[in-house]
Each structure stands twice: as C-alpha cells, then as structure tokens.
Amino acid sequence: MAANGIDKALGISPQVLALRMKRMNLLTANIANADTPNYKARDIDFRAAMASATASQARLDATKPGHIAFSGSTEQPQVQYRRPLQESTNGNTVDAQLEHAAFMENAMRYQASIQLLDNRINGIKKAIKGEP
Amino acid sequence: MSLFDAMDIAGTSLSAQTVRLNSIASNMANANTVSSTPEDTFRARTPLFKAVLEAQFGDDASKMGVQVDRIEEVGGEPRAEFNPGHPLADEEGYIYRPNIDVATEMVNMMQASRSFQNSIEAINTAKQLAMRTLTLGK
C-alpha cells in the first residue's frame, strides 16, 4: 500500500474494512453451511488479524543456526475453527444464533468504520476547498 | 475480495435449500401414492449437502459455498396394506404405500425455509453495506 499523505489521513479504516469484509465472507459461509454434514464453523481472531495487518514490518529473526527463515505473508489472517458449545449428531458445528449475532456485529462495525471514513473524507474535502 | 463474494456464498445456499424444498414437496405430494409392488413404490428422497470451495472464488479459503452432493433415497421399506378391493391390488390383495412420515417432512421444510431466510438476510445485509460503501464521501 502506497504511503502517501491521503493514505495516512484515512488512518487504519481501509485495513479494518478489508478485514471486516473477509470476516463477513467467513460468517456468511458458516450461515450458508448451517445444514451441511461435517462442516466446521470458522472465524478469525479479529484482534490478532488487525495487529498483523497494521504491523508495518512483521518479521522473525533467525538468531540461531537451526532457525528457519520466516517467509510467510502476514497479510492473510489466521482462519480458526470455532469450538462448538454443543455438537450436533451430523458433525456440523454451526451455531445459527451465534453466527447471526457475530454477523450482525460485524456488519455494524463495518458501518461504523464506513462512518469514520466518511467523516475523514469530508474533513479532507473541506481542507482542500478551504471552506469553513 | 468484495462484498459480492458474500452474496455468492449465500446464493449457493439459496439454490441448495431450494433443491431441498423441492424434494420435500415431492415427498409430501407422493405420501399417498400407492402401487402394486414394493419395487415400484415411491421412496422419500433427500439431498445431501456438501461444503464446496469453488474455483470461481479463487484460492481464498474463506469463501466456502454449499452445493447438493447427491440425492439419496431415505425412509424404510414400503408398507403393505391388505385392500383387495383396490384397483391396484396384487394377486394376494395387497397394495403398497410409501413409508413417508409427513411430520418429519414438515419439520424438514421448516428447517429449509429458515435456512433460506437466513441466507436472504445475509444477502440483504451485504447489499446494504455495499451500497453504503459506494456512497462513501458523498
């Protein structure tokens, strides 16, 4: 991502939106597969994903001869499987209520980020035009 | 990666649930279809779902839709009923009714329609977010 002035002015909202979108896809997949036998519900740890998305240069130092050089991308968030409260008999671990709550929460936070981004863009516009 | 992917995923669920609803409707419609031999008797069918990592979604593992893997015949053997006056009765006077439990089918139908609604809800939310994103900065 180019580090020009406008990018800096927008803060971390673009990364937040990208991650929220990713999480939304996962949660939609969970809802879509609510009746699929042996499907395991998945989600991401948003805090960890956000930390790795905003870290400018994540790296692992090879301090000993036996260490393997780290070449993995830190951009892709780690997808994890949800631990089911109660497993169903067909091996499906989707809890419809839980997924719904998470989906709505994710959507609302997405909108909050959009709102923040909106305000920032309007602020920049005002600054460019020189209007009060 | 975009909000349209969420719509695609939920869309696969809509078509899978439609197949399920269709098979339930066919089961219920044929609950009283009698025949002369056990082999010819209607059997309840149900689709088996499978999570699918579609090629159209690229290599991103977060996009997992659902599709109908295969349609299986379920339920027990047809029930023989002694009814010599029936036009379809065999030489011993038996007709055969499909072993379909209408209550079970109704429960399945409720479940399918709920899942359908859930996917619609997901598509609606994705649409709202996409529209909101399009009007960013206006």
PDB file of C-alpha atoms in Angstrom:
ATOM      1  CA  MET A   1       0.000   0.000   0.000  1.00  0.00           C
ATOM      2  CA  ALA A   2       1.394   3.356  -1.023  1.00  0.00           C
ATOM      3  CA  ALA A   3       2.246   5.532   1.950  1.00  0.00           C
ATOM      4  CA  ASN A   4       1.218   8.893   0.618  1.00  0.00           C
ATOM      5  CA  GLY A   5      -0.471  11.674   2.546  1.00  0.00           C
ATOM      6  CA  ILE A   6      -4.046  10.727   1.729  1.00  0.00           C
ATOM      7  CA  ASP A   7      -3.466   7.145   2.887  1.00  0.00           C
ATOM      8  CA  LYS A   8      -2.135   8.425   6.194  1.00  0.00           C
ATOM      9  CA  ALA A   9      -5.102  10.743   6.564  1.00  0.00           C
ATOM     10  CA  LEU A  10      -7.507   7.826   6.215  1.00  0.00           C
ATOM     11  CA  GLY A  11      -5.916   6.025   9.168  1.00  0.00           C
ATOM     12  CA  ILE A  12      -6.404   2.313   9.627  1.00  0.00           C
ATOM     13  CA  SER A  13     -10.005   2.308   8.384  1.00  0.00           C
ATOM     14  CA  PRO A  14      -9.182   0.772   4.961  1.00  0.00           C
ATOM     15  CA  GLN A  15      -7.484  -2.210   6.614  1.00  0.00           C
ATOM     16  CA  VAL A  16     -10.394  -2.533   9.015  1.00  0.00           C
ATOM     17  CA  LEU A  17     -12.860  -2.608   6.125  1.00  0.00           C
ATOM     18  CA  ALA A  18     -10.852  -5.273   4.273  1.00  0.00           C
ATOM     19  CA  LEU A  19     -10.721  -7.474   7.368  1.00  0.00           C
ATOM     20  CA  ARG A  20     -14.400  -6.937   8.152  1.00  0.00           C
ATOM     21  CA  MET A  21     -15.210  -7.991   4.595  1.00  0.00           C
ATOM     22  CA  LYS A  22     -13.088 -11.107   4.979  1.00  0.00           C
ATOM     23  CA  ARG A  23     -14.792 -11.950   8.259  1.00  0.00           C
ATOM     24  CA  MET A  24     -18.181 -11.361   6.673  1.00  0.00           C
ATOM     25  CA  ASN A  25     -17.370 -13.916   3.961  1.00  0.00           C
ATOM     26  CA  LEU A  26     -16.435 -16.458   6.628  1.00  0.00           C
ATOM     27  CA  LEU A  27     -19.582 -15.840   8.649  1.00  0.00           C
ATOM     28  CA  THR A  28     -21.752 -15.986   5.520  1.00  0.00           C
ATOM     29  CA  ALA A  29     -20.139 -19.315   4.661  1.00  0.00           C
ATOM     30  CA  ASN A  30     -20.988 -20.534   8.171  1.00  0.00           C
ATOM     31  CA  ILE A  31     -24.624 -19.484   7.782  1.00  0.00           C
ATOM     32  CA  ALA A  32     -24.822 -20.992   4.287  1.00  0.00           C
ATOM     33  CA  ASN A  33     -23.437 -24.306   5.561  1.00  0.00           C
ATOM     34  CA  ALA A  34     -25.685 -24.498   8.625  1.00  0.00           C
ATOM     35  CA  ASP A  35     -27.184 -27.764   7.318  1.00  0.00           C
ATOM     36  CA  THR A  36     -24.067 -29.309   5.772  1.00  0.00           C
ATOM     37  CA  PRO A  37     -22.952 -32.523   7.483  1.00  0.00           C
ATOM     38  CA  ASN A  38     -19.433 -32.407   8.951  1.00  0.00           C
ATOM     39  CA  TYR A  39     -18.988 -28.711   8.214  1.00  0.00           C
ATOM     40  CA  LYS A  40     -16.897 -26.929  10.854  1.00  0.00           C
ATOM     41  CA  ALA A  41     -17.699 -23.287  11.595  1.00  0.00           C
ATOM     42  CA  ARG A  42     -14.771 -20.932  11.107  1.00  0.00           C
ATOM     43  CA  ASP A  43     -13.853 -17.429  12.181  1.00  0.00           C
ATOM     44  CA  ILE A  44     -10.845 -15.170  12.582  1.00  0.00           C
ATOM     45  CA  ASP A  45      -9.383 -13.639  15.732  1.00  0.00           C
ATOM     46  CA  PHE A  46     -10.021 -10.025  14.767  1.00  0.00           C
ATOM     47  CA  ARG A  47      -7.582  -8.525  17.243  1.00  0.00           C
ATOM     48  CA  ALA A  48      -4.703 -10.701  16.048  1.00  0.00           C
ATOM     49  CA  ALA A  49      -5.613 -10.202  12.391  1.00  0.00           C
ATOM     50  CA  MET A  50      -5.794  -6.448  12.869  1.00  0.00           C
ATOM     51  CA  ALA A  51      -2.432  -6.410  14.649  1.00  0.00           C
ATOM     52  CA  SER A  52      -0.754  -8.294  11.806  1.00  0.00           C
ATOM     53  CA  ALA A  53      -2.473  -6.138   9.151  1.00  0.00           C
ATOM     54  CA  THR A  54      -1.306  -2.888  10.704  1.00  0.00           C
ATOM     55  CA  ALA A  55       2.176  -4.044  11.654  1.00  0.00           C
ATOM     56  CA  SER A  56       4.367  -2.294   9.113  1.00  0.00           C
ATOM     57  CA  GLN A  57       7.084  -4.907   9.029  1.00  0.00           C
ATOM     58  CA  ALA A  58       6.401  -8.111  10.881  1.00  0.00           C
ATOM     59  CA  ARG A  59       9.401 -10.405  10.894  1.00  0.00           C
ATOM     60  CA  LEU A  60      11.020 -13.236  12.781  1.00  0.00           C
ATOM     61  CA  ASP A  61      14.721 -13.045  13.489  1.00  0.00           C
ATOM     62  CA  ALA A  62      16.797 -16.160  12.888  1.00  0.00           C
ATOM     63  CA  THR A  63      19.090 -15.892  15.878  1.00  0.00           C
ATOM     64  CA  LYS A  64      20.375 -19.468  15.868  1.00  0.00           C
ATOM     65  CA  PRO A  65      21.714 -21.661  13.073  1.00  0.00           C
ATOM     66  CA  GLY A  66      18.791 -24.081  13.322  1.00  0.00           C
ATOM     67  CA  HIS A  67      16.123 -21.428  12.822  1.00  0.00           C
ATOM     68  CA  ILE A  68      14.144 -21.430   9.626  1.00  0.00           C
ATOM     69  CA  ALA A  69      13.750 -18.142   7.813  1.00  0.00           C
ATOM     70  CA  PHE A  70      10.231 -16.742   8.049  1.00  0.00           C
ATOM     71  CA  SER A  71       8.776 -16.116   4.635  1.00  0.00           C
ATOM     72  CA  GLY A  72       5.044 -16.302   5.288  1.00  0.00           C
ATOM     73  CA  SER A  73       2.766 -13.437   4.472  1.00  0.00           C
ATOM     74  CA  THR A  74       1.419 -11.574   7.474  1.00  0.00           C
ATOM     75  CA  GLU A  75      -1.419 -10.126   5.430  1.00  0.00           C
ATOM     76  CA  GLN A  76      -3.669 -13.198   5.463  1.00  0.00           C
ATOM     77  CA  PRO A  77      -5.456 -13.565   8.788  1.00  0.00           C
ATOM     78  CA  GLN A  78      -5.330 -16.923  10.510  1.00  0.00           C
ATOM     79  CA  VAL A  79      -8.625 -18.732   9.986  1.00  0.00           C
ATOM     80  CA  GLN A  80      -9.596 -20.762  13.027  1.00  0.00           C
ATOM     81  CA  TYR A  81     -12.294 -23.282  13.811  1.00  0.00           C
ATOM     82  CA  ARG A  82     -14.943 -22.410  16.318  1.00  0.00           C
ATOM     83  CA  ARG A  83     -15.232 -24.543  19.427  1.00  0.00           C
ATOM     84  CA  PRO A  84     -18.858 -25.700  19.491  1.00  0.00           C
ATOM     85  CA  LEU A  85     -20.969 -25.301  22.588  1.00  0.00           C
ATOM     86  CA  GLN A  86     -22.923 -28.376  21.632  1.00  0.00           C
ATOM     87  CA  GLU A  87     -22.106 -30.583  18.703  1.00  0.00           C
ATOM     88  CA  SER A  88     -24.866 -31.874  16.500  1.00  0.00           C
ATOM     89  CA  THR A  89     -25.141 -35.514  15.513  1.00  0.00           C
ATOM     90  CA  ASN A  90     -24.108 -34.923  11.900  1.00  0.00           C
ATOM     91  CA  GLY A  91     -20.764 -33.369  12.851  1.00  0.00           C
ATOM     92  CA  ASN A  92     -21.804 -29.833  11.990  1.00  0.00           C
ATOM     93  CA  THR A  93     -20.533 -27.202  14.435  1.00  0.00           C
ATOM     94  CA  VAL A  94     -22.511 -24.190  13.201  1.00  0.00           C
ATOM     95  CA  ASP A  95     -24.498 -22.478  15.952  1.00  0.00           C
ATOM     96  CA  ALA A  96     -27.017 -20.449  13.948  1.00  0.00           C
ATOM     97  CA  GLN A  97     -27.760 -17.964  16.738  1.00  0.00           C
ATOM     98  CA  LEU A  98     -24.106 -17.352  17.474  1.00  0.00           C
ATOM     99  CA  GLU A  99     -23.289 -16.891  13.803  1.00  0.00           C
ATOM    100  CA  HIS A 100     -26.167 -14.462  13.393  1.00  0.00           C
ATOM    101  CA  ALA A 101     -25.039 -12.378  16.330  1.00  0.00           C
ATOM    102  CA  ALA A 102     -21.474 -12.338  15.035  1.00  0.00           C
ATOM    103  CA  PHE A 103     -22.656 -11.487  11.523  1.00  0.00           C
ATOM    104  CA  MET A 104     -24.746  -8.533  12.687  1.00  0.00           C
ATOM    105  CA  GLU A 105     -21.996  -7.311  14.982  1.00  0.00           C
ATOM    106  CA  ASN A 106     -19.525  -7.488  12.118  1.00  0.00           C
ATOM    107  CA  ALA A 107     -21.908  -5.601   9.817  1.00  0.00           C
ATOM    108  CA  MET A 108     -22.461  -2.861  12.380  1.00  0.00           C
ATOM    109  CA  ARG A 109     -18.754  -2.433  12.983  1.00  0.00           C
ATOM    110  CA  TYR A 110     -18.239  -2.295   9.233  1.00  0.00           C
ATOM    111  CA  GLN A 111     -20.760   0.543   9.081  1.00  0.00           C
ATOM    112  CA  ALA A 112     -19.026   2.279  11.970  1.00  0.00           C
ATOM    113  CA  SER A 113     -15.753   2.164  10.046  1.00  0.00           C
ATOM    114  CA  ILE A 114     -17.522   3.493   6.954  1.00  0.00           C
ATOM    115  CA  GLN A 115     -18.895   6.353   9.057  1.00  0.00           C
ATOM    116  CA  LEU A 116     -15.429   7.201  10.356  1.00  0.00           C
ATOM    117  CA  LEU A 117     -14.010   7.052   6.851  1.00  0.00           C
ATOM    118  CA  ASP A 118     -16.861   9.257   5.635  1.00  0.00           C
ATOM    119  CA  ASN A 119     -16.118  11.902   8.239  1.00  0.00           C
ATOM    120  CA  ARG A 120     -12.433  11.868   7.417  1.00  0.00           C
ATOM    121  CA  ILE A 121     -13.053  12.206   3.688  1.00  0.00           C
ATOM    122  CA  ASN A 122     -15.427  15.107   4.289  1.00  0.00           C
ATOM    123  CA  GLY A 123     -12.813  16.720   6.516  1.00  0.00           C
ATOM    124  CA  ILE A 124     -10.166  16.370   3.816  1.00  0.00           C
ATOM    125  CA  LYS A 125     -12.575  17.781   1.243  1.00  0.00           C
ATOM    126  CA  LYS A 126     -13.208  20.827   3.422  1.00  0.00           C
ATOM    127  CA  ALA A 127      -9.483  21.287   3.946  1.00  0.00           C
ATOM    128  CA  ILE A 128      -8.856  21.145   0.185  1.00  0.00           C
ATOM    129  CA  LYS A 129     -11.611  23.614  -0.666  1.00  0.00           C
ATOM    130  CA  GLY A 130     -10.724  25.921   2.211  1.00  0.00           C
ATOM    131  CA  GLU A 131     -14.325  26.182   3.345  1.00  0.00           C
ATOM    132  CA  PRO A 132     -15.108  26.772   6.992  1.00  0.00           C
TER     133      PRO A 132
ATOM    134  CA  MET B   1     -12.329  -9.987  -2.097  1.00  0.00           C
ATOM    135  CA  SER B   2     -15.507  -7.989  -2.067  1.00  0.00           C
ATOM    136  CA  LEU B   3     -18.970  -7.889  -0.602  1.00  0.00           C
ATOM    137  CA  PHE B   4     -20.238  -9.655  -3.705  1.00  0.00           C
ATOM    138  CA  ASP B   5     -18.443 -12.798  -2.554  1.00  0.00           C
ATOM    139  CA  ALA B   6     -20.731 -12.881   0.470  1.00  0.00           C
ATOM    140  CA  MET B   7     -23.694 -12.693  -1.893  1.00  0.00           C
ATOM    141  CA  ASP B   8     -22.260 -15.534  -3.989  1.00  0.00           C
ATOM    142  CA  ILE B   9     -21.819 -17.724  -0.914  1.00  0.00           C
ATOM    143  CA  ALA B  10     -25.326 -17.035   0.345  1.00  0.00           C
ATOM    144  CA  GLY B  11     -26.607 -17.601  -3.201  1.00  0.00           C
ATOM    145  CA  THR B  12     -25.206 -21.144  -3.265  1.00  0.00           C
ATOM    146  CA  SER B  13     -27.146 -21.758  -0.069  1.00  0.00           C
ATOM    147  CA  LEU B  14     -30.347 -20.437  -1.640  1.00  0.00           C
ATOM    148  CA  SER B  15     -30.151 -22.875  -4.552  1.00  0.00           C
ATOM    149  CA  ALA B  16     -29.217 -25.803  -2.283  1.00  0.00           C
ATOM    150  CA  GLN B  17     -32.150 -25.087   0.025  1.00  0.00           C
ATOM    151  CA  THR B  18     -34.441 -24.792  -3.000  1.00  0.00           C
ATOM    152  CA  VAL B  19     -33.477 -28.308  -4.078  1.00  0.00           C
ATOM    153  CA  ARG B  20     -34.215 -29.468  -0.555  1.00  0.00           C
ATOM    154  CA  LEU B  21     -37.614 -27.746  -0.536  1.00  0.00           C
ATOM    155  CA  ASN B  22     -38.437 -29.288  -3.916  1.00  0.00           C
ATOM    156  CA  SER B  23     -37.620 -32.795  -2.737  1.00  0.00           C
ATOM    157  CA  ILE B  24     -39.676 -32.276   0.422  1.00  0.00           C
ATOM    158  CA  ALA B  25     -42.614 -31.094  -1.674  1.00  0.00           C
ATOM    159  CA  SER B  26     -42.280 -34.152  -3.890  1.00  0.00           C
ATOM    160  CA  ASN B  27     -42.145 -36.444  -0.836  1.00  0.00           C
ATOM    161  CA  MET B  28     -45.272 -34.909   0.639  1.00  0.00           C
ATOM    162  CA  ALA B  29     -47.133 -34.942  -2.656  1.00  0.00           C
ATOM    163  CA  ASN B  30     -46.403 -38.645  -3.073  1.00  0.00           C
ATOM    164  CA  ALA B  31     -47.151 -39.637   0.513  1.00  0.00           C
ATOM    165  CA  ASN B  32     -50.376 -41.321  -0.599  1.00  0.00           C
ATOM    166  CA  THR B  33     -49.220 -42.727  -3.928  1.00  0.00           C
ATOM    167  CA  VAL B  34     -49.969 -46.456  -3.822  1.00  0.00           C
ATOM    168  CA  SER B  35     -48.624 -49.135  -6.137  1.00  0.00           C
ATOM    169  CA  SER B  36     -48.903 -52.883  -6.775  1.00  0.00           C
ATOM    170  CA  THR B  37     -45.305 -53.903  -5.992  1.00  0.00           C
ATOM    171  CA  PRO B  38     -42.833 -52.780  -3.317  1.00  0.00           C
ATOM    172  CA  GLU B  39     -40.251 -52.020  -6.042  1.00  0.00           C
ATOM    173  CA  ASP B  40     -42.482 -49.523  -7.832  1.00  0.00           C
ATOM    174  CA  THR B  41     -43.470 -47.720  -4.663  1.00  0.00           C
ATOM    175  CA  PHE B  42     -42.297 -44.148  -4.257  1.00  0.00           C
ATOM    176  CA  ARG B  43     -39.380 -43.635  -1.849  1.00  0.00           C
ATOM    177  CA  ALA B  44     -38.660 -40.468   0.097  1.00  0.00           C
ATOM    178  CA  ARG B  45     -35.677 -38.567  -1.271  1.00  0.00           C
ATOM    179  CA  THR B  46     -33.450 -36.074   0.465  1.00  0.00           C
ATOM    180  CA  PRO B  47     -30.476 -34.089  -0.826  1.00  0.00           C
ATOM    181  CA  LEU B  48     -27.109 -34.352   0.922  1.00  0.00           C
ATOM    182  CA  PHE B  49     -25.252 -31.074   1.224  1.00  0.00           C
ATOM    183  CA  LYS B  50     -21.545 -30.623   0.762  1.00  0.00           C
ATOM    184  CA  ALA B  51     -19.358 -27.619   1.508  1.00  0.00           C
ATOM    185  CA  VAL B  52     -17.575 -26.601  -1.651  1.00  0.00           C
ATOM    186  CA  LEU B  53     -14.536 -24.427  -2.231  1.00  0.00           C
ATOM    187  CA  GLU B  54     -15.497 -23.107  -5.616  1.00  0.00           C
ATOM    188  CA  ALA B  55     -12.895 -22.371  -8.225  1.00  0.00           C
ATOM    189  CA  GLN B  56     -14.737 -19.203  -9.166  1.00  0.00           C
ATOM    190  CA  PHE B  57     -13.985 -17.879  -5.709  1.00  0.00           C
ATOM    191  CA  GLY B  58     -10.223 -18.193  -6.270  1.00  0.00           C
ATOM    192  CA  ASP B  59      -7.862 -19.695  -3.730  1.00  0.00           C
ATOM    193  CA  ASP B  60      -9.196 -17.703  -0.806  1.00  0.00           C
ATOM    194  CA  ALA B  61     -10.222 -20.301   1.754  1.00  0.00           C
ATOM    195  CA  SER B  62     -12.764 -18.016   3.401  1.00  0.00           C
ATOM    196  CA  LYS B  63     -15.189 -18.422   0.510  1.00  0.00           C
ATOM    197  CA  MET B  64     -16.930 -21.700   1.018  1.00  0.00           C
ATOM    198  CA  GLY B  65     -20.315 -22.223  -0.546  1.00  0.00           C
ATOM    199  CA  VAL B  66     -22.655 -25.177  -0.322  1.00  0.00           C
ATOM    200  CA  GLN B  67     -23.972 -27.454  -3.011  1.00  0.00           C
ATOM    201  CA  VAL B  68     -26.066 -30.577  -3.313  1.00  0.00           C
ATOM    202  CA  ASP B  69     -23.668 -33.523  -3.297  1.00  0.00           C
ATOM    203  CA  ARG B  70     -26.218 -36.171  -4.219  1.00  0.00           C
ATOM    204  CA  ILE B  71     -29.846 -37.054  -3.671  1.00  0.00           C
ATOM    205  CA  GLU B  72     -30.406 -40.136  -1.548  1.00  0.00           C
ATOM    206  CA  GLU B  73     -33.395 -42.341  -1.012  1.00  0.00           C
ATOM    207  CA  VAL B  74     -34.305 -42.437   2.661  1.00  0.00           C
ATOM    208  CA  GLY B  75     -37.003 -43.965   4.790  1.00  0.00           C
ATOM    209  CA  GLY B  76     -37.933 -47.545   5.402  1.00  0.00           C
ATOM    210  CA  GLU B  77     -39.500 -50.220   3.267  1.00  0.00           C
ATOM    211  CA  PRO B  78     -42.941 -49.578   1.763  1.00  0.00           C
ATOM    212  CA  ARG B  79     -45.845 -50.555   3.972  1.00  0.00           C
ATOM    213  CA  ALA B  80     -48.061 -53.365   2.677  1.00  0.00           C
ATOM    214  CA  GLU B  81     -51.751 -52.876   3.168  1.00  0.00           C
ATOM    215  CA  PHE B  82     -54.418 -55.529   2.699  1.00  0.00           C
ATOM    216  CA  ASN B  83     -57.016 -53.960   0.446  1.00  0.00           C
ATOM    217  CA  PRO B  84     -58.387 -56.486  -2.096  1.00  0.00           C
ATOM    218  CA  GLY B  85     -60.944 -54.029  -3.430  1.00  0.00           C
ATOM    219  CA  HIS B  86     -58.311 -51.577  -4.583  1.00  0.00           C
ATOM    220  CA  PRO B  87     -57.791 -51.416  -8.369  1.00  0.00           C
ATOM    221  CA  LEU B  88     -54.007 -51.668  -7.884  1.00  0.00           C
ATOM    222  CA  ALA B  89     -54.090 -54.629  -5.504  1.00  0.00           C
ATOM    223  CA  ASP B  90     -51.822 -57.592  -6.410  1.00  0.00           C
ATOM    224  CA  GLU B  91     -52.940 -61.265  -6.547  1.00  0.00           C
ATOM    225  CA  GLU B  92     -52.805 -61.599  -2.751  1.00  0.00           C
ATOM    226  CA  GLY B  93     -54.851 -58.456  -2.290  1.00  0.00           C
ATOM    227  CA  TYR B  94     -52.076 -56.144  -1.115  1.00  0.00           C
ATOM    228  CA  ILE B  95     -51.276 -52.596  -2.105  1.00  0.00           C
ATOM    229  CA  TYR B  96     -48.059 -50.817  -1.118  1.00  0.00           C
ATOM    230  CA  ARG B  97     -47.815 -47.337   0.395  1.00  0.00           C
ATOM    231  CA  PRO B  98     -44.597 -45.326   0.608  1.00  0.00           C
ATOM    232  CA  ASN B  99     -43.063 -45.105   4.090  1.00  0.00           C
ATOM    233  CA  ILE B 100     -43.145 -41.319   4.345  1.00  0.00           C
ATOM    234  CA  ASP B 101     -43.539 -39.577   7.678  1.00  0.00           C
ATOM    235  CA  VAL B 102     -45.336 -36.340   6.849  1.00  0.00           C
ATOM    236  CA  ALA B 103     -44.476 -34.817  10.237  1.00  0.00           C
ATOM    237  CA  THR B 104     -40.759 -35.338   9.621  1.00  0.00           C
ATOM    238  CA  GLU B 105     -41.104 -33.784   6.187  1.00  0.00           C
ATOM    239  CA  MET B 106     -42.866 -30.770   7.690  1.00  0.00           C
ATOM    240  CA  VAL B 107     -40.062 -30.302  10.220  1.00  0.00           C
ATOM    241  CA  ASN B 108     -37.513 -30.540   7.415  1.00  0.00           C
ATOM    242  CA  MET B 109     -39.480 -27.987   5.442  1.00  0.00           C
ATOM    243  CA  MET B 110     -39.447 -25.533   8.354  1.00  0.00           C
ATOM    244  CA  GLN B 111     -35.704 -26.012   8.702  1.00  0.00           C
ATOM    245  CA  ALA B 112     -35.118 -25.469   4.992  1.00  0.00           C
ATOM    246  CA  SER B 113     -37.227 -22.335   4.874  1.00  0.00           C
ATOM    247  CA  ARG B 114     -35.449 -20.945   7.955  1.00  0.00           C
ATOM    248  CA  SER B 115     -32.071 -21.547   6.350  1.00  0.00           C
ATOM    249  CA  PHE B 116     -33.340 -19.908   3.168  1.00  0.00           C
ATOM    250  CA  GLN B 117     -34.438 -16.849   5.160  1.00  0.00           C
ATOM    251  CA  ASN B 118     -31.083 -16.687   6.924  1.00  0.00           C
ATOM    252  CA  SER B 119     -29.262 -16.582   3.599  1.00  0.00           C
ATOM    253  CA  ILE B 120     -31.623 -13.906   2.286  1.00  0.00           C
ATOM    254  CA  GLU B 121     -30.876 -11.879   5.401  1.00  0.00           C
ATOM    255  CA  ALA B 122     -27.147 -12.235   4.791  1.00  0.00           C
ATOM    256  CA  ILE B 123     -27.555 -11.087   1.177  1.00  0.00           C
ATOM    257  CA  ASN B 124     -29.617  -8.089   2.270  1.00  0.00           C
ATOM    258  CA  THR B 125     -27.007  -7.034   4.810  1.00  0.00           C
ATOM    259  CA  ALA B 126     -24.220  -7.434   2.259  1.00  0.00           C
ATOM    260  CA  LYS B 127     -26.211  -5.312  -0.162  1.00  0.00           C
ATOM    261  CA  GLN B 128     -26.750  -2.563   2.394  1.00  0.00           C
ATOM    262  CA  LEU B 129     -23.064  -2.485   3.239  1.00  0.00           C
ATOM    263  CA  ALA B 130     -22.116  -2.404  -0.437  1.00  0.00           C
ATOM    264  CA  MET B 131     -24.500   0.491  -1.105  1.00  0.00           C
ATOM    265  CA  ARG B 132     -23.138   2.322   1.913  1.00  0.00           C
ATOM    266  CA  THR B 133     -19.587   1.779   0.667  1.00  0.00           C
ATOM    267  CA  LEU B 134     -20.499   3.103  -2.775  1.00  0.00           C
ATOM    268  CA  THR B 135     -21.755   6.372  -1.311  1.00  0.00           C
ATOM    269  CA  LEU B 136     -18.561   6.867   0.688  1.00  0.00           C
ATOM    270  CA  GLY B 137     -17.554  10.540   0.853  1.00  0.00           C
ATOM    271  CA  LYS B 138     -20.805  11.917  -0.512  1.00  0.00           C
TER     272      LYS B 138
END
